[in-house]
Amino acid sequence: MILELDCGNSLIKWRVLQAAGGDVVAQGTSVSIAELLDVLAGSSVSSITRARLVSVRSDVETAELCSRLSGAFQIDVQQAAPSPQLGGVANGYFDYSRLGLDRWLAIVGAFQMKPGPALVFDLGTAITVDLVDGNGAHLGGYICPGASLLRQQLHSHTRRISYAMEDAATARSTYAPGRSTVEAVERGCHLMLRSFVSAQIQQASTYLGADFAIYSTGGDAALIADIARVQYVPDLVFRGLAIACP
């Protein structure tokens, strides 16, 4: 079995694959490495013989993750590293090592799905947008706050904005003008996010031409699932990880 991990700012996304065939036998999210190890210990997953990960956490946190995994399963852990070129894609940053690894792997994963011009959205704690042309040249991208960060900023810096988070999901059931604080904030933040995505799609034709693929991934990708032409690929980063750590 192969254990794959995407260690983001807030959560550790993971899945276990069969070594032969690559079928997913287990998957989930954990808030810590300790929770992940507990979940795996209590699952029906058979022996894990390999592990590979991508991490946007600090070097110290990432080293601890690798050490805990190695100790628990008696295996070496492959770690994705920055590269100027991978899977037919040329890194577009002036300093290729500064491009976030999760972004890089999502771009590579998207291009490998269908080589050609593409716009790639990753909607998590932050929203990242990346453009890659038909020749595999990464043209750069954009980073802005995600829905949770927008909400947190309003809660932190506006004295009279406060509500229970359990009311948030109900408030997002429509985009009609809010008639309570929770409705106004939740709908406002999500409309801002969707407007940003729509603007990026409209602008992308300037750089990619009229015919380009649009991919989305990340925890908040459902918020843009109904926008025309957007293809949701939940394992986009994992697809790139398999290329970086074959």
Short mmCIF file of N, CA, C and O in Angstrom, two decimals, residues 116-204:
data_model
loop_
_atom_site.label_atom_id
_atom_site.label_comp_id
_atom_site.label_asym_id
_atom_site.label_seq_id
_atom_site.Cartn_x
_atom_site.Cartn_y
_atom_site.Cartn_z
N GLY A 116 -2.31 20.84 -22.57
CA GLY A 116 -2.91 21.97 -23.28
C GLY A 116 -3.08 23.13 -22.33
O GLY A 116 -2.80 23.03 -21.13
N PRO A 117 -3.55 24.27 -22.83
CA PRO A 117 -3.70 25.45 -21.98
C PRO A 117 -4.74 25.20 -20.88
O PRO A 117 -5.78 24.59 -21.12
N ALA A 118 -4.42 25.69 -19.68
CA ALA A 118 -5.33 25.42 -18.55
C ALA A 118 -5.24 26.53 -17.52
O ALA A 118 -4.21 27.18 -17.34
N LEU A 119 -6.36 26.69 -16.83
CA LEU A 119 -6.48 27.59 -15.69
C LEU A 119 -6.77 26.71 -14.48
O LEU A 119 -7.72 25.92 -14.51
N VAL A 120 -5.96 26.83 -13.43
CA VAL A 120 -6.05 25.92 -12.29
C VAL A 120 -6.36 26.71 -11.01
O VAL A 120 -5.57 27.58 -10.62
N PHE A 121 -7.48 26.38 -10.38
CA PHE A 121 -7.87 27.00 -9.12
C PHE A 121 -7.69 26.00 -7.98
O PHE A 121 -8.12 24.85 -8.10
N ASP A 122 -7.09 26.44 -6.90
CA ASP A 122 -7.03 25.65 -5.66
C ASP A 122 -7.64 26.51 -4.56
O ASP A 122 -7.09 27.55 -4.18
N LEU A 123 -8.80 26.08 -4.07
CA LEU A 123 -9.55 26.88 -3.10
C LEU A 123 -9.42 26.27 -1.72
O LEU A 123 -10.11 25.30 -1.38
N GLY A 124 -8.53 26.80 -0.92
CA GLY A 124 -8.32 26.35 0.44
C GLY A 124 -8.28 27.54 1.37
O GLY A 124 -9.05 28.50 1.22
N THR A 125 -7.37 27.51 2.34
CA THR A 125 -7.20 28.67 3.23
C THR A 125 -6.94 29.92 2.40
O THR A 125 -7.49 30.99 2.68
N ALA A 126 -6.10 29.78 1.40
CA ALA A 126 -5.93 30.81 0.38
C ALA A 126 -6.48 30.26 -0.94
O ALA A 126 -6.61 29.06 -1.12
N ILE A 127 -6.81 31.16 -1.86
CA ILE A 127 -7.18 30.77 -3.21
C ILE A 127 -5.99 31.04 -4.11
O ILE A 127 -5.44 32.15 -4.12
N THR A 128 -5.55 30.02 -4.83
CA THR A 128 -4.47 30.22 -5.79
C THR A 128 -5.00 29.97 -7.19
O THR A 128 -5.89 29.13 -7.41
N VAL A 129 -4.48 30.73 -8.13
CA VAL A 129 -4.86 30.63 -9.53
C VAL A 129 -3.58 30.54 -10.34
O VAL A 129 -2.66 31.32 -10.13
N ASP A 130 -3.51 29.58 -11.26
CA ASP A 130 -2.32 29.44 -12.09
C ASP A 130 -2.71 29.19 -13.53
O ASP A 130 -3.71 28.52 -13.82
N LEU A 131 -1.89 29.74 -14.43
CA LEU A 131 -2.12 29.59 -15.85
C LEU A 131 -0.96 28.83 -16.49
O LEU A 131 0.22 29.12 -16.19
N VAL A 132 -1.28 27.87 -17.33
CA VAL A 132 -0.25 27.14 -18.07
C VAL A 132 -0.68 27.09 -19.53
O VAL A 132 -1.85 26.86 -19.84
N ASP A 133 0.26 27.39 -20.45
CA ASP A 133 -0.13 27.44 -21.86
C ASP A 133 -0.03 26.07 -22.52
O ASP A 133 0.32 25.07 -21.87
N GLY A 134 -0.33 26.01 -23.79
CA GLY A 134 -0.39 24.74 -24.49
C GLY A 134 0.93 24.03 -24.62
O GLY A 134 0.97 22.82 -24.87
N ASN A 135 2.04 24.77 -24.44
CA ASN A 135 3.37 24.18 -24.51
C ASN A 135 3.88 23.74 -23.14
O ASN A 135 5.02 23.29 -23.02
N GLY A 136 3.07 23.91 -22.11
CA GLY A 136 3.49 23.53 -20.77
C GLY A 136 4.24 24.61 -20.03
O GLY A 136 4.86 24.33 -19.00
N ALA A 137 4.20 25.84 -20.53
CA ALA A 137 4.87 26.95 -19.84
C ALA A 137 3.92 27.54 -18.79
O ALA A 137 2.83 28.00 -19.11
N HIS A 138 4.35 27.48 -17.54
CA HIS A 138 3.58 28.11 -16.46
C HIS A 138 3.76 29.62 -16.57
O HIS A 138 4.89 30.13 -16.53
N LEU A 139 2.66 30.34 -16.71
CA LEU A 139 2.72 31.78 -16.95
C LEU A 139 2.66 32.60 -15.67
O LEU A 139 2.74 33.83 -15.73
N GLY A 140 2.53 31.93 -14.53
CA GLY A 140 2.37 32.64 -13.26
C GLY A 140 0.95 32.52 -12.76
O GLY A 140 0.16 31.72 -13.27
N GLY A 141 0.61 33.32 -11.76
CA GLY A 141 -0.72 33.20 -11.20
C GLY A 141 -1.02 34.25 -10.15
O GLY A 141 -0.37 35.30 -10.10
N TYR A 142 -2.00 33.95 -9.32
CA TYR A 142 -2.50 34.90 -8.32
C TYR A 142 -2.78 34.17 -7.02
O TYR A 142 -3.08 32.97 -7.01
N ILE A 143 -2.69 34.91 -5.91
CA ILE A 143 -3.04 34.39 -4.59
C ILE A 143 -3.91 35.42 -3.88
O ILE A 143 -3.59 36.61 -3.89
N CYS A 144 -5.01 34.96 -3.29
CA CYS A 144 -5.85 35.86 -2.50
C CYS A 144 -6.44 35.08 -1.34
O CYS A 144 -6.37 33.85 -1.32
N PRO A 145 -7.02 35.75 -0.35
CA PRO A 145 -7.61 35.03 0.79
C PRO A 145 -8.77 34.15 0.36
O PRO A 145 -9.56 34.52 -0.52
N GLY A 146 -8.88 33.00 1.00
CA GLY A 146 -10.02 32.13 0.78
C GLY A 146 -11.20 32.55 1.63
O GLY A 146 -11.12 33.53 2.40
N ALA A 147 -12.30 31.81 1.52
CA ALA A 147 -13.52 32.17 2.24
C ALA A 147 -13.32 32.23 3.74
O ALA A 147 -13.82 33.14 4.42
N SER A 148 -12.57 31.27 4.30
CA SER A 148 -12.37 31.26 5.76
C SER A 148 -11.56 32.46 6.23
O SER A 148 -11.85 33.03 7.29
N LEU A 149 -10.56 32.86 5.45
CA LEU A 149 -9.76 34.02 5.83
C LEU A 149 -10.57 35.31 5.73
O LEU A 149 -10.44 36.20 6.58
N LEU A 150 -11.38 35.42 4.69
CA LEU A 150 -12.23 36.60 4.58
C LEU A 150 -13.15 36.73 5.79
O LEU A 150 -13.30 37.80 6.38
N ARG A 151 -13.76 35.60 6.16
CA ARG A 151 -14.67 35.58 7.30
C ARG A 151 -13.91 35.95 8.59
O ARG A 151 -14.39 36.75 9.41
N GLN A 152 -12.73 35.35 8.78
CA GLN A 152 -11.96 35.60 10.00
C GLN A 152 -11.56 37.06 10.12
O GLN A 152 -11.55 37.63 11.23
N GLN A 153 -11.22 37.69 9.01
CA GLN A 153 -10.83 39.10 9.06
C GLN A 153 -11.99 39.98 9.50
O GLN A 153 -11.81 40.92 10.28
N LEU A 154 -13.18 39.67 9.04
CA LEU A 154 -14.34 40.43 9.47
C LEU A 154 -14.63 40.21 10.95
O LEU A 154 -14.93 41.15 11.69
N HIS A 155 -14.52 38.96 11.40
CA HIS A 155 -14.74 38.66 12.81
C HIS A 155 -13.70 39.36 13.69
O HIS A 155 -14.02 39.85 14.78
N SER A 156 -12.46 39.40 13.22
CA SER A 156 -11.36 39.92 14.04
C SER A 156 -11.31 41.44 14.08
O SER A 156 -10.91 42.03 15.08
N HIS A 157 -11.69 42.08 12.97
CA HIS A 157 -11.45 43.52 12.85
C HIS A 157 -12.72 44.36 12.81
O HIS A 157 -12.64 45.58 12.65
N THR A 158 -13.87 43.73 12.94
CA THR A 158 -15.12 44.49 12.97
C THR A 158 -15.85 44.11 14.25
O THR A 158 -16.28 42.98 14.43
N ARG A 159 -16.00 45.05 15.16
CA ARG A 159 -16.44 44.75 16.53
C ARG A 159 -17.81 44.12 16.61
O ARG A 159 -18.08 43.27 17.45
N ARG A 160 -18.74 44.54 15.77
CA ARG A 160 -20.12 44.09 15.93
C ARG A 160 -20.48 42.91 15.02
O ARG A 160 -21.64 42.54 14.92
N ILE A 161 -19.48 42.36 14.33
CA ILE A 161 -19.75 41.18 13.52
C ILE A 161 -19.39 39.94 14.32
O ILE A 161 -18.22 39.68 14.61
N SER A 162 -20.41 39.20 14.71
CA SER A 162 -20.20 37.99 15.49
C SER A 162 -21.42 37.09 15.35
O SER A 162 -22.55 37.57 15.40
N TYR A 163 -21.16 35.81 15.11
CA TYR A 163 -22.25 34.84 15.02
C TYR A 163 -21.69 33.44 15.18
O TYR A 163 -20.48 33.22 15.06
N ALA A 164 -22.54 32.50 15.48
CA ALA A 164 -22.12 31.11 15.67
C ALA A 164 -21.89 30.45 14.32
O ALA A 164 -22.71 30.59 13.41
N MET A 165 -20.77 29.72 14.19
CA MET A 165 -20.42 29.12 12.91
C MET A 165 -21.41 28.04 12.48
O MET A 165 -21.53 27.76 11.29
N GLU A 166 -22.13 27.46 13.42
CA GLU A 166 -23.11 26.44 13.03
C GLU A 166 -24.26 27.04 12.21
O GLU A 166 -25.02 26.31 11.55
N ASP A 167 -24.41 28.38 12.26
CA ASP A 167 -25.46 29.04 11.48
C ASP A 167 -24.98 29.37 10.06
O ASP A 167 -25.79 29.75 9.20
N ALA A 168 -23.67 29.21 9.81
CA ALA A 168 -23.09 29.66 8.54
C ALA A 168 -23.60 28.85 7.35
O ALA A 168 -23.92 29.41 6.30
N ALA A 169 -23.66 27.53 7.49
CA ALA A 169 -24.05 26.68 6.35
C ALA A 169 -25.46 27.02 5.87
O ALA A 169 -25.71 27.10 4.65
N THR A 170 -26.38 27.23 6.79
CA THR A 170 -27.75 27.58 6.41
C THR A 170 -27.78 28.93 5.71
O THR A 170 -28.53 29.11 4.74
N ALA A 171 -26.96 29.84 6.15
CA ALA A 171 -26.93 31.19 5.57
C ALA A 171 -26.46 31.16 4.12
O ALA A 171 -26.81 32.04 3.32
N ARG A 172 -25.69 30.13 3.74
CA ARG A 172 -25.15 30.05 2.38
C ARG A 172 -26.07 29.34 1.40
O ARG A 172 -25.70 29.08 0.27
N SER A 173 -27.30 29.04 1.81
CA SER A 173 -28.20 28.27 0.96
C SER A 173 -28.72 29.08 -0.23
O SER A 173 -29.27 28.53 -1.18
N THR A 174 -28.56 30.39 -0.19
CA THR A 174 -28.98 31.26 -1.29
C THR A 174 -28.06 32.48 -1.31
O THR A 174 -27.32 32.73 -0.35
N TYR A 175 -28.09 33.22 -2.41
CA TYR A 175 -27.28 34.43 -2.50
C TYR A 175 -28.14 35.70 -2.46
O TYR A 175 -27.68 36.77 -2.83
N ALA A 176 -29.37 35.56 -2.00
CA ALA A 176 -30.23 36.74 -1.83
C ALA A 176 -29.61 37.68 -0.80
O ALA A 176 -28.85 37.25 0.07
N PRO A 177 -29.94 38.97 -0.86
CA PRO A 177 -29.39 39.90 0.13
C PRO A 177 -29.65 39.42 1.56
O PRO A 177 -30.77 39.01 1.90
N GLY A 178 -28.62 39.45 2.39
CA GLY A 178 -28.74 38.96 3.76
C GLY A 178 -29.60 39.85 4.63
O GLY A 178 -29.50 41.08 4.56
N ARG A 179 -30.37 39.21 5.49
CA ARG A 179 -31.22 39.97 6.41
C ARG A 179 -30.84 39.72 7.86
O ARG A 179 -31.60 39.97 8.78
N SER A 180 -29.63 39.20 8.03
CA SER A 180 -29.01 39.08 9.35
C SER A 180 -27.51 39.18 9.13
O SER A 180 -27.03 39.07 8.00
N THR A 181 -26.77 39.34 10.21
CA THR A 181 -25.31 39.49 10.06
C THR A 181 -24.69 38.24 9.46
O THR A 181 -23.85 38.32 8.55
N VAL A 182 -25.12 37.07 9.93
CA VAL A 182 -24.52 35.84 9.42
C VAL A 182 -24.82 35.67 7.93
O VAL A 182 -23.94 35.28 7.15
N GLU A 183 -26.04 36.00 7.50
CA GLU A 183 -26.37 35.92 6.08
C GLU A 183 -25.56 36.92 5.26
O GLU A 183 -25.04 36.59 4.19
N ALA A 184 -25.45 38.13 5.75
CA ALA A 184 -24.75 39.17 5.02
C ALA A 184 -23.26 38.84 4.85
O ALA A 184 -22.69 39.01 3.76
N VAL A 185 -22.64 38.34 5.91
CA VAL A 185 -21.21 38.03 5.84
C VAL A 185 -20.97 36.80 4.96
O VAL A 185 -20.13 36.82 4.05
N GLU A 186 -21.68 35.72 5.23
CA GLU A 186 -21.45 34.48 4.48
C GLU A 186 -21.72 34.66 2.99
O GLU A 186 -20.93 34.24 2.15
N ARG A 187 -22.83 35.29 2.66
CA ARG A 187 -23.16 35.48 1.25
C ARG A 187 -22.23 36.50 0.60
O ARG A 187 -21.84 36.33 -0.56
N GLY A 188 -21.86 37.52 1.34
CA GLY A 188 -20.95 38.52 0.79
C GLY A 188 -19.58 37.93 0.49
O GLY A 188 -19.01 38.17 -0.59
N CYS A 189 -19.04 37.13 1.42
CA CYS A 189 -17.73 36.52 1.20
C CYS A 189 -17.76 35.55 0.03
O CYS A 189 -16.82 35.52 -0.79
N HIS A 190 -18.82 34.80 -0.07
CA HIS A 190 -18.89 33.81 -1.16
C HIS A 190 -19.13 34.46 -2.50
O HIS A 190 -18.59 34.00 -3.52
N LEU A 191 -19.89 35.52 -2.54
CA LEU A 191 -20.05 36.25 -3.79
C LEU A 191 -18.75 36.91 -4.22
O LEU A 191 -18.43 36.96 -5.41
N MET A 192 -17.97 37.40 -3.25
CA MET A 192 -16.67 37.97 -3.57
C MET A 192 -15.76 36.91 -4.17
O MET A 192 -15.08 37.13 -5.18
N LEU A 193 -15.76 35.71 -3.57
CA LEU A 193 -14.95 34.60 -4.07
C LEU A 193 -15.37 34.23 -5.49
O LEU A 193 -14.53 34.08 -6.38
N ARG A 194 -16.66 34.08 -5.71
CA ARG A 194 -17.15 33.68 -7.03
C ARG A 194 -16.87 34.76 -8.09
O ARG A 194 -16.55 34.45 -9.24
N SER A 195 -16.98 36.01 -7.70
CA SER A 195 -16.69 37.10 -8.63
C SER A 195 -15.22 37.09 -9.03
O SER A 195 -14.88 37.33 -10.20
N PHE A 196 -14.35 36.79 -8.07
CA PHE A 196 -12.92 36.71 -8.35
C PHE A 196 -12.65 35.59 -9.36
O PHE A 196 -11.91 35.77 -10.34
N VAL A 197 -13.27 34.43 -9.14
CA VAL A 197 -13.08 33.29 -10.04
C VAL A 197 -13.59 33.63 -11.44
O VAL A 197 -12.91 33.37 -12.45
N SER A 198 -14.77 34.22 -11.53
CA SER A 198 -15.34 34.59 -12.83
C SER A 198 -14.45 35.59 -13.57
O SER A 198 -14.26 35.49 -14.79
N ALA A 199 -13.89 36.54 -12.82
CA ALA A 199 -13.00 37.53 -13.43
C ALA A 199 -11.73 36.86 -13.96
O ALA A 199 -11.22 37.23 -15.03
N GLN A 200 -11.22 35.88 -13.21
CA GLN A 200 -10.02 35.17 -13.66
C GLN A 200 -10.29 34.38 -14.95
O GLN A 200 -9.45 34.34 -15.85
N ILE A 201 -11.44 33.75 -15.03
CA ILE A 201 -11.79 33.00 -16.23
C ILE A 201 -11.90 33.93 -17.44
O ILE A 201 -11.40 33.63 -18.53
N GLN A 202 -12.52 35.08 -17.22
CA GLN A 202 -12.67 36.05 -18.31
C GLN A 202 -11.31 36.58 -18.76
O GLN A 202 -11.04 36.70 -19.96
N GLN A 203 -10.43 36.86 -17.81
CA GLN A 203 -9.12 37.42 -18.14
C GLN A 203 -8.19 36.41 -18.78
O GLN A 203 -7.32 36.76 -19.59
N ALA A 204 -8.37 35.12 -18.44
CA ALA A 204 -7.43 34.09 -18.89
C ALA A 204 -7.34 33.98 -20.40
O ALA A 204 -6.30 33.61 -20.94
#
